Coordinates of C-alpha atoms in Angstrom, one line a residue:
M1 CA -49.5 4.4 -2.0
F2 CA -46.6 2.3 -3.7
Q3 CA -45.1 5.5 -3.9
L4 CA -44.0 5.8 -0.2
V5 CA -43.2 2.2 0.1
I6 CA -41.0 2.4 -2.2
A7 CA -39.5 5.9 -0.6
F8 CA -39.4 3.9 2.9
L9 CA -37.6 0.7 1.3
S10 CA -34.8 2.6 -0.6
T11 CA -34.1 5.4 2.0
A12 CA -33.4 2.3 4.1
A13 CA -31.5 0.5 1.6
V14 CA -29.1 3.1 1.2
S15 CA -29.1 3.5 5.2
L16 CA -28.3 -0.2 5.5
I17 CA -25.4 0.3 3.1
L18 CA -24.1 3.1 4.2
Y19 CA -24.2 2.5 8.2
Y20 CA -22.9 -1.1 7.7
L21 CA -19.9 0.1 5.3
V22 CA -18.7 2.5 8.3
H23 CA -19.8 -0.1 10.7
K24 CA -17.6 -3.1 9.1
Q25 CA -14.7 -1.0 8.2
Y26 CA -14.0 1.4 10.8
G27 CA -16.1 -0.2 14.4
T28 CA -19.3 0.2 16.1
E29 CA -17.8 3.4 17.6
F30 CA -18.9 5.5 14.5
L31 CA -22.4 4.3 14.4
N32 CA -23.4 6.4 17.3
E33 CA -25.0 10.4 16.1
N34 CA -22.9 11.1 19.1
D35 CA -19.7 11.0 17.5
E36 CA -17.4 13.3 16.2
E37 CA -18.3 12.9 12.1
A38 CA -15.2 14.7 11.3
V39 CA -13.0 11.9 12.9
L40 CA -14.7 9.4 10.3
D41 CA -14.7 12.0 7.5
K42 CA -10.6 12.3 8.1
K43 CA -10.2 8.2 8.1
I44 CA -12.2 7.9 5.1
K45 CA -10.2 9.9 3.1
D46 CA -7.2 9.2 4.6
D47 CA -8.1 5.5 3.2
D48 CA -7.1 4.0 0.0
W49 CA -9.1 4.2 -3.1
S50 CA -12.3 1.6 -3.4
P51 CA -16.2 2.0 -4.4
Q52 CA -17.5 1.8 -0.8
N53 CA -14.6 4.1 0.3
V54 CA -16.2 7.0 -2.4
L55 CA -19.5 5.5 -1.3
M56 CA -19.0 6.6 2.3
S57 CA -16.8 9.6 1.4
K58 CA -20.2 11.0 -1.0
W59 CA -22.5 10.5 2.0
M60 CA -20.0 12.7 4.6
S61 CA -19.7 15.3 1.9
F62 CA -23.2 15.5 2.1
G63 CA -23.0 15.8 6.2
G64 CA -23.7 12.1 7.5
G65 CA -26.5 11.3 9.0
F66 CA -30.2 11.0 7.9
Y67 CA -29.6 14.7 5.6
G68 CA -26.3 12.4 4.1
V69 CA -28.5 9.1 3.6
V70 CA -31.4 11.5 1.8
A71 CA -28.7 13.4 -0.3
V72 CA -27.3 10.1 -1.4
L73 CA -30.2 8.6 -2.3
T74 CA -31.1 11.8 -4.3
Y75 CA -27.5 12.0 -5.7
L76 CA -28.3 8.2 -7.4
V77 CA -31.7 9.0 -8.6
V78 CA -30.6 11.9 -10.2
E79 CA -27.6 10.6 -12.1
F80 CA -29.4 6.9 -12.8
R81 CA -32.2 8.9 -14.9
E82 CA -29.7 11.4 -16.3
V83 CA -27.5 8.0 -17.3
V84 CA -30.5 6.5 -18.6
D85 CA -32.2 9.3 -20.8
F86 CA -28.4 10.0 -22.2
F87 CA -27.8 6.3 -23.1
T88 CA -31.7 5.7 -24.6
S89 CA -31.0 9.8 -26.5
Q90 CA -30.0 8.3 -29.8
G91 CA -32.4 5.2 -30.3
S92 CA -30.5 1.9 -29.6
L93 CA -27.2 1.4 -26.8
L94 CA -25.1 0.9 -29.5
E95 CA -25.4 3.8 -31.8
T96 CA -25.0 6.2 -28.2
V97 CA -22.0 4.0 -27.2
T98 CA -20.7 4.6 -31.6
S99 CA -21.1 8.2 -31.2
L100 CA -19.2 9.3 -27.7
G101 CA -17.5 12.4 -28.5
I102 CA -15.0 14.3 -25.9
S103 CA -17.5 16.7 -25.4
D104 CA -20.8 14.2 -24.4
L105 CA -17.7 13.0 -21.5
V106 CA -17.1 16.5 -20.1
N107 CA -20.7 17.1 -20.3
L108 CA -21.6 13.8 -18.1
F109 CA -18.5 15.2 -16.2
V110 CA -20.7 18.7 -15.7
N111 CA -23.9 17.0 -15.3
S112 CA -22.4 15.3 -11.9
I113 CA -21.5 18.5 -10.6
M114 CA -25.1 19.7 -11.1
N115 CA -26.1 16.8 -9.9
F116 CA -24.1 17.0 -6.7
V117 CA -25.6 20.5 -6.0
V118 CA -29.0 19.0 -6.5
A119 CA -28.7 16.3 -4.0
I120 CA -26.9 18.5 -1.5
S121 CA -30.5 21.0 -1.7
W122 CA -32.3 17.6 -2.0
P123 CA -35.5 18.9 0.2
A124 CA -36.2 22.0 -2.4
Y125 CA -36.2 18.8 -5.3
W126 CA -38.0 16.3 -3.5
L127 CA -40.6 19.0 -2.7
N128 CA -40.8 19.4 -6.3
K129 CA -41.5 15.5 -7.2
I130 CA -43.5 14.7 -4.5
E131 CA -47.6 14.4 -4.7
G132 CA -50.5 12.8 -3.4
H133 CA -49.7 12.8 0.5
S134 CA -48.7 15.6 2.7
V135 CA -45.1 16.4 2.8
W136 CA -45.2 15.1 6.4
V137 CA -46.3 12.1 5.6
W138 CA -43.4 11.5 3.1
F139 CA -40.7 12.8 5.7
L140 CA -42.1 10.7 8.3
V141 CA -42.2 7.7 5.8
V142 CA -38.2 8.3 4.9
Y143 CA -37.3 9.1 8.4
S144 CA -38.3 5.6 9.3
G145 CA -37.0 3.9 6.7
Y146 CA -33.4 5.8 7.2
L147 CA -34.1 4.6 11.0
A148 CA -34.8 0.7 10.0
G149 CA -32.1 0.5 7.9
Q150 CA -29.6 2.1 10.2
F151 CA -31.3 -0.3 13.2
C152 CA -30.4 -3.7 10.5
A153 CA -27.1 -2.1 9.7
K154 CA -26.2 -2.2 13.3
N155 CA -27.8 -5.7 14.1
A156 CA -26.3 -7.4 11.3
I157 CA -22.6 -6.9 12.3
N158 CA -23.6 -7.5 16.2
P159 CA -27.4 -8.4 16.8
Y160 CA -26.2 -9.2 20.6
Q161 CA -24.6 -5.3 21.0
E162 CA -26.4 -3.6 24.5
E163 CA -27.1 0.1 23.4
H164 CA -25.5 2.5 26.1

């Protein structure tokens, strides 16, 4: 049960952050699923570099929407686990930092690309990780988290906006 709550909350958080950033920077017209995602993708790519734009461009490269939100979440989970494993592999953080070499940095870059592939194919990744409940229960929980995050993002900026 705890894993389902974590799945809901993490999907809701990523969805909230992504939709909030898009809403804050580009306005409400890009929060509707019927709008052209290619227009938003072009606007994001044309903007200057910022951490916000990196996150949003990653989301759009994963396709945006629900699939993109779960792909970003998967990418963050896989990258986090890999970075933690890397920095704890030598015994201490200081030993790891002092023994860093060019090959380690190249390996981190290559692994980041491989993690991008894992994130794009997130259904296969999560099917191998989930246990205890039916796949449909997991899907409903995660999709509910996605919708909750999107709803909260829309209402955080303009709580009195009417739906069309």
